[in-house]
Coordinates of C-alpha atoms and ligand atoms in Angstrom, one line a residue:
X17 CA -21.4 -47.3 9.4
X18 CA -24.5 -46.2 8.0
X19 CA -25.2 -43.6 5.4
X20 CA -25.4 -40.6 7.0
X21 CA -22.6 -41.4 9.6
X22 CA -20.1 -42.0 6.5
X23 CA -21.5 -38.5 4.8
X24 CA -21.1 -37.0 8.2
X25 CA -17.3 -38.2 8.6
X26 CA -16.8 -37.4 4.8
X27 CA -18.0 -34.0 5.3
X28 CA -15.5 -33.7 8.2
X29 CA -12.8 -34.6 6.6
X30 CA -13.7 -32.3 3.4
X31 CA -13.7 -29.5 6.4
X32 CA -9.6 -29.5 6.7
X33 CA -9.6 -28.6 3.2
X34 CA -12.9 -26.7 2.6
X35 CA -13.5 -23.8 4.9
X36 CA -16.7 -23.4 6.7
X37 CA -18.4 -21.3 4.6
X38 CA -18.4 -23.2 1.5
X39 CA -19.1 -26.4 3.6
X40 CA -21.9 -24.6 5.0
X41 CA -23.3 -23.3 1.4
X42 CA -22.6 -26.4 -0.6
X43 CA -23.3 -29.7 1.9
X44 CA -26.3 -28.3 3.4
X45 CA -29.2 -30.4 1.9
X46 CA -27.4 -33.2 0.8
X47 CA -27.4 -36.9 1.4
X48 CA -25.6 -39.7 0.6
X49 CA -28.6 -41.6 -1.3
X50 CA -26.7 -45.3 -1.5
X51 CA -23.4 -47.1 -1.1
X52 CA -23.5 -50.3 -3.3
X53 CA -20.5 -52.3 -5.4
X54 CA -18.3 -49.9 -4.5
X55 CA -20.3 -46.8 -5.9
X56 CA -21.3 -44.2 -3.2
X57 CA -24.0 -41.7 -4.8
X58 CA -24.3 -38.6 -3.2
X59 CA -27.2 -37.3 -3.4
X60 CA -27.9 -32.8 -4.2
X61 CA -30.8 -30.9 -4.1
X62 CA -30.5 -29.0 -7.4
X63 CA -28.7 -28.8 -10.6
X64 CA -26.5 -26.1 -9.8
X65 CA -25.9 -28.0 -6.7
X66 CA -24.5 -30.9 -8.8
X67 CA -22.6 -28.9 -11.4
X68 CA -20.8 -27.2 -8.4
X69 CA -19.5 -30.4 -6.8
X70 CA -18.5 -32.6 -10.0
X71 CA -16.1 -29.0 -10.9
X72 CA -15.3 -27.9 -7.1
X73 CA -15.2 -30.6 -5.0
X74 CA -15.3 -34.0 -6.8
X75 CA -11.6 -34.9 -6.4
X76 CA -11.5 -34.2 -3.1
X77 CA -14.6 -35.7 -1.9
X78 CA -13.7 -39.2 -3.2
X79 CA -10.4 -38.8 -1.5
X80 CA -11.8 -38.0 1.7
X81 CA -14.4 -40.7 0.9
X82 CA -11.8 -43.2 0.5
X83 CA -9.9 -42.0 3.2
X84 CA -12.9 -42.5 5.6
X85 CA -14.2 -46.2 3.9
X86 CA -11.4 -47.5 2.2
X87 CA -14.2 -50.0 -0.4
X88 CA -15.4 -46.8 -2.0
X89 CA -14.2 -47.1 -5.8
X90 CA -16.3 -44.2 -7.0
X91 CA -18.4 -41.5 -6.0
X92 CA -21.4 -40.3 -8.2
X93 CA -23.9 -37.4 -7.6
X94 CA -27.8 -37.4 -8.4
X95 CA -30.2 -34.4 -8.5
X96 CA -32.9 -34.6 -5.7
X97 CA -35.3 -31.6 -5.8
X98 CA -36.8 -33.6 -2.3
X99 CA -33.7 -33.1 -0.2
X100 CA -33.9 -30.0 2.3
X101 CA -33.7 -29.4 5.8
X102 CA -36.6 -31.6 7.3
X103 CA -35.6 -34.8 5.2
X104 CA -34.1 -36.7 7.6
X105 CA -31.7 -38.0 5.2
X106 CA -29.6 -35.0 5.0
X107 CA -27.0 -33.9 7.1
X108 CA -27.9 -30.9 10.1
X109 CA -24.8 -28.8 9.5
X110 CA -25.3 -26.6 11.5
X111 CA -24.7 -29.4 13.9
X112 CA -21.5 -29.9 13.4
X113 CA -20.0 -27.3 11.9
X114 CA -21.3 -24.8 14.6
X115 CA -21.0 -20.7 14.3
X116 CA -18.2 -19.5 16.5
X117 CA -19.5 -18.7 19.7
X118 CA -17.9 -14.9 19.4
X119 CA -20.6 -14.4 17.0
X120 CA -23.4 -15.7 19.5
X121 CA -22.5 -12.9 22.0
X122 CA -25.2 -10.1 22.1
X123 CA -25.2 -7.3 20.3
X124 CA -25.2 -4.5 23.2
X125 CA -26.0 -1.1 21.9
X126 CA -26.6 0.4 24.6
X127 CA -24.9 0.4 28.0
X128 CA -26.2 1.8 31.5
X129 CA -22.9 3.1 33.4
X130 CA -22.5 3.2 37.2
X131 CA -23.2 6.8 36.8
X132 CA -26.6 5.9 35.0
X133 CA -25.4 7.4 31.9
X134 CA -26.9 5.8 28.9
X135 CA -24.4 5.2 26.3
X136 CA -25.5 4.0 22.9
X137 CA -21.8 2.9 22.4
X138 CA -20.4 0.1 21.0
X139 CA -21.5 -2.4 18.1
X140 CA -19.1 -4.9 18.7
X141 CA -18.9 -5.4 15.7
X142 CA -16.6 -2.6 14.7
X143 CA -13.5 -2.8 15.8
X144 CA -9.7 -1.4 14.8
X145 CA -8.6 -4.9 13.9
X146 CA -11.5 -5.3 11.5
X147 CA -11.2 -2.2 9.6
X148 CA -9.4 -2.9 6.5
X149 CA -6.9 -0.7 5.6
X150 CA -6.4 1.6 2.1
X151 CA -4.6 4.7 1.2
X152 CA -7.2 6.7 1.5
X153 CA -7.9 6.3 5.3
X154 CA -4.1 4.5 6.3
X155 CA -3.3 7.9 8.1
X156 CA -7.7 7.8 10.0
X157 CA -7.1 4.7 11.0
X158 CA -3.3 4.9 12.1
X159 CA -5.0 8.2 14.6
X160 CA -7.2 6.3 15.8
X161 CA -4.7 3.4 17.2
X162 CA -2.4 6.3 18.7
X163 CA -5.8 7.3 20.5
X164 CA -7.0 4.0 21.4
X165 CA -3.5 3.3 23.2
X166 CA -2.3 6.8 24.2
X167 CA -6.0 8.5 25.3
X168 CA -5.6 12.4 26.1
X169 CA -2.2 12.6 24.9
X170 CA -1.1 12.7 21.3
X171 CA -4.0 13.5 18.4
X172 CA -6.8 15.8 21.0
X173 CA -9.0 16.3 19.4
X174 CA -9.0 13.6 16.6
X175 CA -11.0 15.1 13.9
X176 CA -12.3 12.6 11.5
X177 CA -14.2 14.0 8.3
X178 CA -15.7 12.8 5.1
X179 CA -18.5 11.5 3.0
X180 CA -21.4 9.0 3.9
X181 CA -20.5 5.7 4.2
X182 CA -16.9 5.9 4.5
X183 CA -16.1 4.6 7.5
X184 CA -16.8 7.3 10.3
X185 CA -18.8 5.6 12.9
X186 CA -16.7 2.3 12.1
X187 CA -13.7 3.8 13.2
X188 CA -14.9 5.8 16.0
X189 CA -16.8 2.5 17.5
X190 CA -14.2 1.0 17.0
X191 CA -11.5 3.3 18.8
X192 CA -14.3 3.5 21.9
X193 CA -14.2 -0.5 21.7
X194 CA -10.7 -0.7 22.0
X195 CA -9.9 1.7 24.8
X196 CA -12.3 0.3 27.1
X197 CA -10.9 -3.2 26.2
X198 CA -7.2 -1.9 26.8
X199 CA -8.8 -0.3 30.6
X200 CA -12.3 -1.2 31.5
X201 CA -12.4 1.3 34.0
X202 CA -12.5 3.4 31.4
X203 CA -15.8 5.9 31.1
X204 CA -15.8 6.0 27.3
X205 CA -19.3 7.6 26.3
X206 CA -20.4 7.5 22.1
X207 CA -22.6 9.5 21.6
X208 CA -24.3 11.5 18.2
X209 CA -24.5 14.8 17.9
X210 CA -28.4 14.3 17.2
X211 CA -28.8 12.5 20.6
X212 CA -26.3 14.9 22.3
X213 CA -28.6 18.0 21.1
X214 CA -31.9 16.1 22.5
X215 CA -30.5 15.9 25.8
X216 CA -29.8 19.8 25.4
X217 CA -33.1 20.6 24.5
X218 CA -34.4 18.5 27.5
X219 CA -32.4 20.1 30.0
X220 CA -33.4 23.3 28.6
X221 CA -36.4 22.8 29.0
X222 CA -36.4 20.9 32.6
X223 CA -34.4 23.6 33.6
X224 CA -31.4 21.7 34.6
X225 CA -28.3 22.5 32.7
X226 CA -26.5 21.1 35.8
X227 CA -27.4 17.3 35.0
X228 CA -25.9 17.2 31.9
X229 CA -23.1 19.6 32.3
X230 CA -21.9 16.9 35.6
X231 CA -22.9 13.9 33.7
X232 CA -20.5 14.6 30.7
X233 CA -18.2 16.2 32.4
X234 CA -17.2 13.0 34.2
X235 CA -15.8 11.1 30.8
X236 CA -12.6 9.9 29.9
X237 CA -13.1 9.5 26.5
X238 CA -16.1 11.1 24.8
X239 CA -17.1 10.2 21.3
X240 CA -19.2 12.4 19.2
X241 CA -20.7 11.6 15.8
X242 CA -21.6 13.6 12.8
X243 CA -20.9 17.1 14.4
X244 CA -22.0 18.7 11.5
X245 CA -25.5 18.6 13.2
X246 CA -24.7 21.0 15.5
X247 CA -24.9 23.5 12.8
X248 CA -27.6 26.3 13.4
X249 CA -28.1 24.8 16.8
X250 CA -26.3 27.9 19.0
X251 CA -27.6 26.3 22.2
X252 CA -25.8 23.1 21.7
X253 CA -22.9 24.6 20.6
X254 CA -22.3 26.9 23.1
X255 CA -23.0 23.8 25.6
X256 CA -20.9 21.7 24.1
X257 CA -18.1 24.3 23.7
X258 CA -17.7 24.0 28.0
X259 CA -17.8 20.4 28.0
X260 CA -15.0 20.6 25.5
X261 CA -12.9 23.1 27.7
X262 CA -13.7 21.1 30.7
X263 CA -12.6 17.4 29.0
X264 CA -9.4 18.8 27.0
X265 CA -8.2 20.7 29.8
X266 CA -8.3 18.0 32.3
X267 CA -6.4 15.8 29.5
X268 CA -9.1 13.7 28.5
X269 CA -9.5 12.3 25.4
X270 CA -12.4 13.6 22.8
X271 CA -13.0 12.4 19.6
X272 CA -15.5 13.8 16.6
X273 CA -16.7 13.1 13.7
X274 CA -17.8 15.5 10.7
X275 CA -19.0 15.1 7.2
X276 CA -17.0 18.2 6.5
X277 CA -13.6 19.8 7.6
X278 CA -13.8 22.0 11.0
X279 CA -13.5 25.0 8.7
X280 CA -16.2 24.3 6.8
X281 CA -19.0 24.0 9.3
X282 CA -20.1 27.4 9.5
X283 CA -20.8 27.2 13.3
X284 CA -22.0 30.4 14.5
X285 CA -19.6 29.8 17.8
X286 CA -16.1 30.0 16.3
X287 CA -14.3 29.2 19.2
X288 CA -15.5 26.0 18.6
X289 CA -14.2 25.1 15.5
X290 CA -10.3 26.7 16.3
X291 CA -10.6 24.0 19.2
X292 CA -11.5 21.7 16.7
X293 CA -8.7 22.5 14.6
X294 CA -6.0 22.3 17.4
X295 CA -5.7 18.5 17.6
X296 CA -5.2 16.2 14.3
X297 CA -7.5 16.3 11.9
X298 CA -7.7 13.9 9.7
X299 CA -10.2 12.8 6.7
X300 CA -11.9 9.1 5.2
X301 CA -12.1 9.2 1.4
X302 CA -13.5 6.1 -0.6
X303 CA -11.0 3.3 -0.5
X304 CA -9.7 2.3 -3.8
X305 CA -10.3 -0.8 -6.1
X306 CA -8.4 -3.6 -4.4
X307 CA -9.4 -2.1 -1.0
X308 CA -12.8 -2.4 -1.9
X309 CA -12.4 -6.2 -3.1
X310 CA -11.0 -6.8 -0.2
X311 CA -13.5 -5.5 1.9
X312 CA -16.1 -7.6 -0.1
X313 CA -14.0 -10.5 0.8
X314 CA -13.9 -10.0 4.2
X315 CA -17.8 -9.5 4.4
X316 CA -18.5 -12.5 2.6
X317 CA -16.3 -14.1 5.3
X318 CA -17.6 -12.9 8.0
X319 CA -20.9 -13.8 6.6
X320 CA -20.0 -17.1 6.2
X321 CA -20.6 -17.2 2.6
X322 CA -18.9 -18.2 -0.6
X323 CA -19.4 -15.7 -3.3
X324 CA -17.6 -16.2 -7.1
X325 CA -14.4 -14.0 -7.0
X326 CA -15.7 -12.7 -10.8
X327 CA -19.1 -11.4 -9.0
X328 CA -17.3 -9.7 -6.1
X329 CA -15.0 -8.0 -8.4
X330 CA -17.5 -6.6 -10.4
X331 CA -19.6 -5.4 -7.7
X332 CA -16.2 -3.8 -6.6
X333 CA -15.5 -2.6 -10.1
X334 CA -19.0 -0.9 -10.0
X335 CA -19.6 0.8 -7.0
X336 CA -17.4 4.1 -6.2
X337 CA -19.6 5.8 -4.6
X338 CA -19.5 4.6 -0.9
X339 CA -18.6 1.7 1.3
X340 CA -21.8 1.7 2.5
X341 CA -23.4 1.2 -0.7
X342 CA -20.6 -1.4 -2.1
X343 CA -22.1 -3.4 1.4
X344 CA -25.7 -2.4 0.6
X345 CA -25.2 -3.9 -3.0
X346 CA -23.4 -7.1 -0.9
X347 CA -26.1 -7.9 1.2
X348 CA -28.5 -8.1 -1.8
X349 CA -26.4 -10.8 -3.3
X350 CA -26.2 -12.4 -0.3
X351 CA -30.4 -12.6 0.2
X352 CA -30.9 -13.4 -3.0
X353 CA -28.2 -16.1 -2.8
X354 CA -29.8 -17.6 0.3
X355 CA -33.2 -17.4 -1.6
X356 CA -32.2 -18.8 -4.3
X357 CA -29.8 -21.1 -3.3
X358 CA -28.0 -20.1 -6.6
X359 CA -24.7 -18.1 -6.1
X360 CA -25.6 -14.9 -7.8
X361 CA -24.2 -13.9 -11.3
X362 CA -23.1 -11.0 -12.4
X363 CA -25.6 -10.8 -14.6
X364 CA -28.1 -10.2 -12.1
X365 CA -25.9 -8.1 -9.7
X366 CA -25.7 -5.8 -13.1
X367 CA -29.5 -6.1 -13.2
X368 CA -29.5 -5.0 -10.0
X369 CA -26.8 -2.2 -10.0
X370 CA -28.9 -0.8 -12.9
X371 CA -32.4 0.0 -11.2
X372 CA -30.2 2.5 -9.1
X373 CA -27.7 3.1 -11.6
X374 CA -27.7 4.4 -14.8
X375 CA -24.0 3.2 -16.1
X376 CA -22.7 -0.5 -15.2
X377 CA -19.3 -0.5 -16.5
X378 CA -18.8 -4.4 -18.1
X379 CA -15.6 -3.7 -19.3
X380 CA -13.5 -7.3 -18.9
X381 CA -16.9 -9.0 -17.6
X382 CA -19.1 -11.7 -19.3
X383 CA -22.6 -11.9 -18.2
X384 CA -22.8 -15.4 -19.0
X385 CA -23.6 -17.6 -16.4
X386 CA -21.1 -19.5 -14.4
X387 CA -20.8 -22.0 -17.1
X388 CA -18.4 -24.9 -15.1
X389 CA -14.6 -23.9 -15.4
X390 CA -13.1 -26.0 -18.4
X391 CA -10.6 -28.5 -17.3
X392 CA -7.7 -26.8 -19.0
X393 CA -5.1 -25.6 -16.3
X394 CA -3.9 -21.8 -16.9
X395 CA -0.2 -23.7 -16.9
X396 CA -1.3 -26.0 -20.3
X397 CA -3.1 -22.3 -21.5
X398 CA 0.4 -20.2 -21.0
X399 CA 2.2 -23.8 -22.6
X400 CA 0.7 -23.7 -25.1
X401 CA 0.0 -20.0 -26.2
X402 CA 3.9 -19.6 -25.6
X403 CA 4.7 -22.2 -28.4
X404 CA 2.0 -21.5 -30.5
X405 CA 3.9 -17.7 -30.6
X406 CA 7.1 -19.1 -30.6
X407 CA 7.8 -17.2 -27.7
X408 CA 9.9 -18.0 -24.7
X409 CA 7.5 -18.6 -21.7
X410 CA 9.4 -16.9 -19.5
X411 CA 9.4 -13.9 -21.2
X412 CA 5.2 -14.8 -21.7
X413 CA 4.8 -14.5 -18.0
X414 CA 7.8 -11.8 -16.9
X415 CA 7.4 -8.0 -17.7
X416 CA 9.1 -7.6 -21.0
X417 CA 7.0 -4.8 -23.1
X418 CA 8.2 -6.0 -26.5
X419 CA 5.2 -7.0 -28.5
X420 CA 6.3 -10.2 -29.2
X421 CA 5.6 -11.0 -25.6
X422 CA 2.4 -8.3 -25.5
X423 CA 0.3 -10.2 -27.8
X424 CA 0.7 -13.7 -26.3
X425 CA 0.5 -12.4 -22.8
X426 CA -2.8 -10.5 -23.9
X427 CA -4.3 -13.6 -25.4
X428 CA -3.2 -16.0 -22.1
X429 CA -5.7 -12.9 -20.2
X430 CA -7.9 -12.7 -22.3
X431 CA -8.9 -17.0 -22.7
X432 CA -8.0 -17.1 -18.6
X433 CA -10.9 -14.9 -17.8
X434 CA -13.3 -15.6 -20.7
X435 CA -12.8 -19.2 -20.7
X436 CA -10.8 -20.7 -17.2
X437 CA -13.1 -18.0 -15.6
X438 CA -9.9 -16.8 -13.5
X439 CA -10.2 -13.7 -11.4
X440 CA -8.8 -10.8 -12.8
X441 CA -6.2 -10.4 -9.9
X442 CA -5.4 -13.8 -10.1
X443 CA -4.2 -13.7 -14.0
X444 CA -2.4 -10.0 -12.9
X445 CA -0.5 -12.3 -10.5
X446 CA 0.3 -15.3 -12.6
X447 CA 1.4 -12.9 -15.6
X448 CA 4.0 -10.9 -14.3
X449 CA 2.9 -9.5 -11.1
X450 CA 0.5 -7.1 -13.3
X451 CA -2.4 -5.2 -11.7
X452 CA -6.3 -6.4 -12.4
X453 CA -6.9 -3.0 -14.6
X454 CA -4.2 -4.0 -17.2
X455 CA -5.5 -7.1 -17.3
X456 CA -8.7 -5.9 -18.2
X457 CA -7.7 -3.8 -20.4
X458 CA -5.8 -6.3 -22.1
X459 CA -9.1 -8.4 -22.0
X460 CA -11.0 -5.5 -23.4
X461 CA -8.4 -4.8 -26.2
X462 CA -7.9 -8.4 -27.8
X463 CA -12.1 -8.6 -27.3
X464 CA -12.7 -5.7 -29.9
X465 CA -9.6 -7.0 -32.4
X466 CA -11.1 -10.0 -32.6
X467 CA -13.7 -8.4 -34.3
X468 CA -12.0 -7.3 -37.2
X469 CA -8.5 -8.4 -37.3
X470 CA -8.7 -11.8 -39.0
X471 CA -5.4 -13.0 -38.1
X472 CA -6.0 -12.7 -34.7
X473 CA -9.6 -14.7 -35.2
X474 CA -7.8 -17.2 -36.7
X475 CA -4.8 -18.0 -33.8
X476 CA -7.7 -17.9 -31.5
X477 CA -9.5 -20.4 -33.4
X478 CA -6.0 -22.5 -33.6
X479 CA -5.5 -22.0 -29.8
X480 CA -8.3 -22.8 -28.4
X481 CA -8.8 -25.8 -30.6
X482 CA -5.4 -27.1 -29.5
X483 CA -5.7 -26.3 -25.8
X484 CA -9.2 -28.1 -26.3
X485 CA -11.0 -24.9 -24.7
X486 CA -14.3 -24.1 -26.7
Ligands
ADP22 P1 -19.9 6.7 8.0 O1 -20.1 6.8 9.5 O2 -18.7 7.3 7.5 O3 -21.1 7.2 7.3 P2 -19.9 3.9 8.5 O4 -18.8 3.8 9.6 O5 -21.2 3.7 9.1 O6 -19.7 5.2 7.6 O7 -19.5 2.8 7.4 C1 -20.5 2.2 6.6 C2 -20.3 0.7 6.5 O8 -19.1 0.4 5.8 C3 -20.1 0.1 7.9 O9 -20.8 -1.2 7.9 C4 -18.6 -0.1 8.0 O10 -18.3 -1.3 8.8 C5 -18.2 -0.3 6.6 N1 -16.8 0.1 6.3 C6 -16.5 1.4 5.9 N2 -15.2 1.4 5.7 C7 -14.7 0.2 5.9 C8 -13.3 -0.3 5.9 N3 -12.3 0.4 5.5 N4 -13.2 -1.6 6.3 C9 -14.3 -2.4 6.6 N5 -15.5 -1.9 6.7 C10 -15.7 -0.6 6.3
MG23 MG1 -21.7 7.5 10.6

């Protein structure tokens, strides 16, 4: 087998562990450089690159590397600045670890129906299943699945309302996407209210109320955006009053979007908004923190890229003030990432959160670099912290509140984050089921004893040097 056949097949079989976005980010541009005595040197094209594998993937690699050539007795790495894409050394990923083909399909905005309606529906890439779930829009969200199964019968009109970037258009796409997938005969039409009043003022003008009046008229489902728009706009309103009769009375399904509640939109035709208020009406708000991680999570997935839990929990930490922005400030890690080829830091996301922000909390956060994890495993940590305490470890890591157990506990959180570089959710979990904010506080407490309670200094000194964490 030569060199890069053996990579290949190594990478391959790193792929049943490794999933395809750290494959992806971490074996692109790399080689194997030489296979002699036993030694297989792999080479990567930058230092970060190398300090990444020896602490993430080094164990598993020489398994796998064993696994595939049996005569491999180690496996080394070595910095080349030369690899990239056109050596012909390295590996084309892409190759073999190929994007799923869903992700190849087109993205159609806009759709030309038999009746030559133009419907700007339907990013397919917001759907029901997709949209992750939080208190705050459980009950949005759980409307929108009666609608998308049950059109024109339960929740007419579904009223959605709330700020920017919460999720409107997400979950009004998403219900379009869904119904027409549950019955493609379906006329579903999206439409914005900005787009709808165009059309308005372009029949006024041609003189031909008629077209549009027939055109939407026809619908099964229509979908209209950011209603709030039609504010001021007694034309539109009083048009779009009748096509509302005419859809809800013939028991089809109509679904609208506001940044404010119906009786808050000061619409001069007040018909309008009591028919907006007879169906369900139901408002977005900003998800909380977990939700938030978790939507960071899911982005980075479907992305396809591998982004330190620390970094994403500080970006979710940070930014409150919309979804939209908490993806803006995503995607700007992301570019940066693929420009740099270094996995951003929070360092620099708090760099960047502060040329639009004046306060970045760092409460529980280091802004040190992803220095490698230490080898010490948060079992040896809790081990050892529990005897040096004389404490019981399972009273350590359970929920007792007696502060023979607090400080211990607090000390485990605070060296797991600041030293073993664990995420804060992850310690929560480990240390009696507790949630990520009492972990940072806990973090944030024993940080600012530490600078004046000797005693504590000096069991932290003892600790660590025992647990050899420095
Ligand atoms: P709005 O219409 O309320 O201004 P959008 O629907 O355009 O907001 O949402 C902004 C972005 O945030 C979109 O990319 C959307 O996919 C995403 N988003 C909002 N809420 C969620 C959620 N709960 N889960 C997943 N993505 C979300
Ligand atoms: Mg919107």
């Amino acid at each position: 087998m030569n060199l890069k056949d053996l990579w290949v097949s190594i990478i391959k079989k790193l792929s049943e562990e490794l999933d395809r976005a750290q494959i992806i980010t971490w074996f692109k541009n790399t080689a194997a450089l030489s296979f002699e005595d036993g030694i297989l040197v792999i080479g990567l094209p930058t230092p970060f690159y190398s300090n990444w594998h020896m602490t993430h993937f080094a164990k598993m690699t020489f398994k796998a590397a064993q696994s595939v050539e049996p005569n491999v007795k180690e496996v080394t790495y070595s910095v080349d600045n030369s690899l990239n894409d056109s050596d012909s050394r390295t590996v084309d990923i892409l190759k073999y670890f190929p994007e799923n083909q869903a992700r190849k399909l087109p993205n159609k905005n806009e759709r030309v129906t038999k009746e030559g309606v133009v419907t700007k529906i339907f990013n397919q890439k917001y759907t029901l299943d997709n949209f992750i779930i939080a208190p705050e829009n459980r009950l949005a969200h759980a409307a929108c699945q009666n609608v998308a199964k049950y059109p024109g019968q339960n929740y007419n009109p579904l009223f959605i309302y709330g700020g920017v970037g919460l999720g409107k258009t997400h979950l009004l796409q998403g219900t379009g996407n869904e119904i027409m997938r549950n019955d493609p005969s379906r006329f579903v039409v999206y439409t914005t209210t900005e787009n709808f009043v165009n059309e308005v003022v372009g029949a006024i003008q041609a003189r031909n109320m008629n077209a549009i009046r027939n055109k939407y008229r026809r619908v099964d489902c229509l979908i209209i955006d950011d209603v709030q728009f039609i504010a001021n706009k007694d034309r539109t309103q009083e048009e779009f009053f009748h096509t509302f009769n005419a859809l809800y009375e013939s028991g089809k399904q109509i679904i609208i979007s506001s940044d404010r509640p119906p009786q808050e939109l000061k619409l001069l035709n007040e018909r309008l908004i009591s028919r907006f208020e007879s169906g369900m009406t139901v408002d977005v708000k900003m998800p909380d923190y977990e939700t938030r991680l978790a939507i960071l999570h899911n982005k980075c997935q479907e992305a396809q890229v591998f982004i330190n839990s620390d970094v994403l929990e500080f970006i979710a930490f940070n930014v409150t003030s919309s979804v939209r922005s908490l993806e803006g400030v995503l995607k700007r890690a992301i570019a940066r990432y693929e420009l740099e080829r270094t996995s951003p830091t929070i360092k620099a996301i708090a760099e960047m959160l502060r040329e639009t922000k004046n306060e970045v909390k760092m409460i529980g956060f280091t802004t040190q670099d992803p220095a490698p994890r230490c080898a010490v495993t948060i079992d040896s940590l809790i081990d050892s912290v529990s005897s040096y305490f004389s404490v019981p470890k399972s009273e350590v890591v359970g929920t007792s509140r007696a502060r023979e157990c607090m400080v211990p506990r607090q000390v485990i959180m605070y060296l797991a984050k600041t030293k073993l570089r664990m995420s804060l959710s992850k310690i929560g979990d480990l240390l009696g089921n507790r949630n990520h904010t009492t972990v940072m506080h806990s973090v944030n407490r024993i940080n600012d004893q530490l600078k004046n309670d000797r005693q504590l200094l000096r069991d932290m000194n003892a600790i660590t040097k025992e647990v050899g964490i420095h």
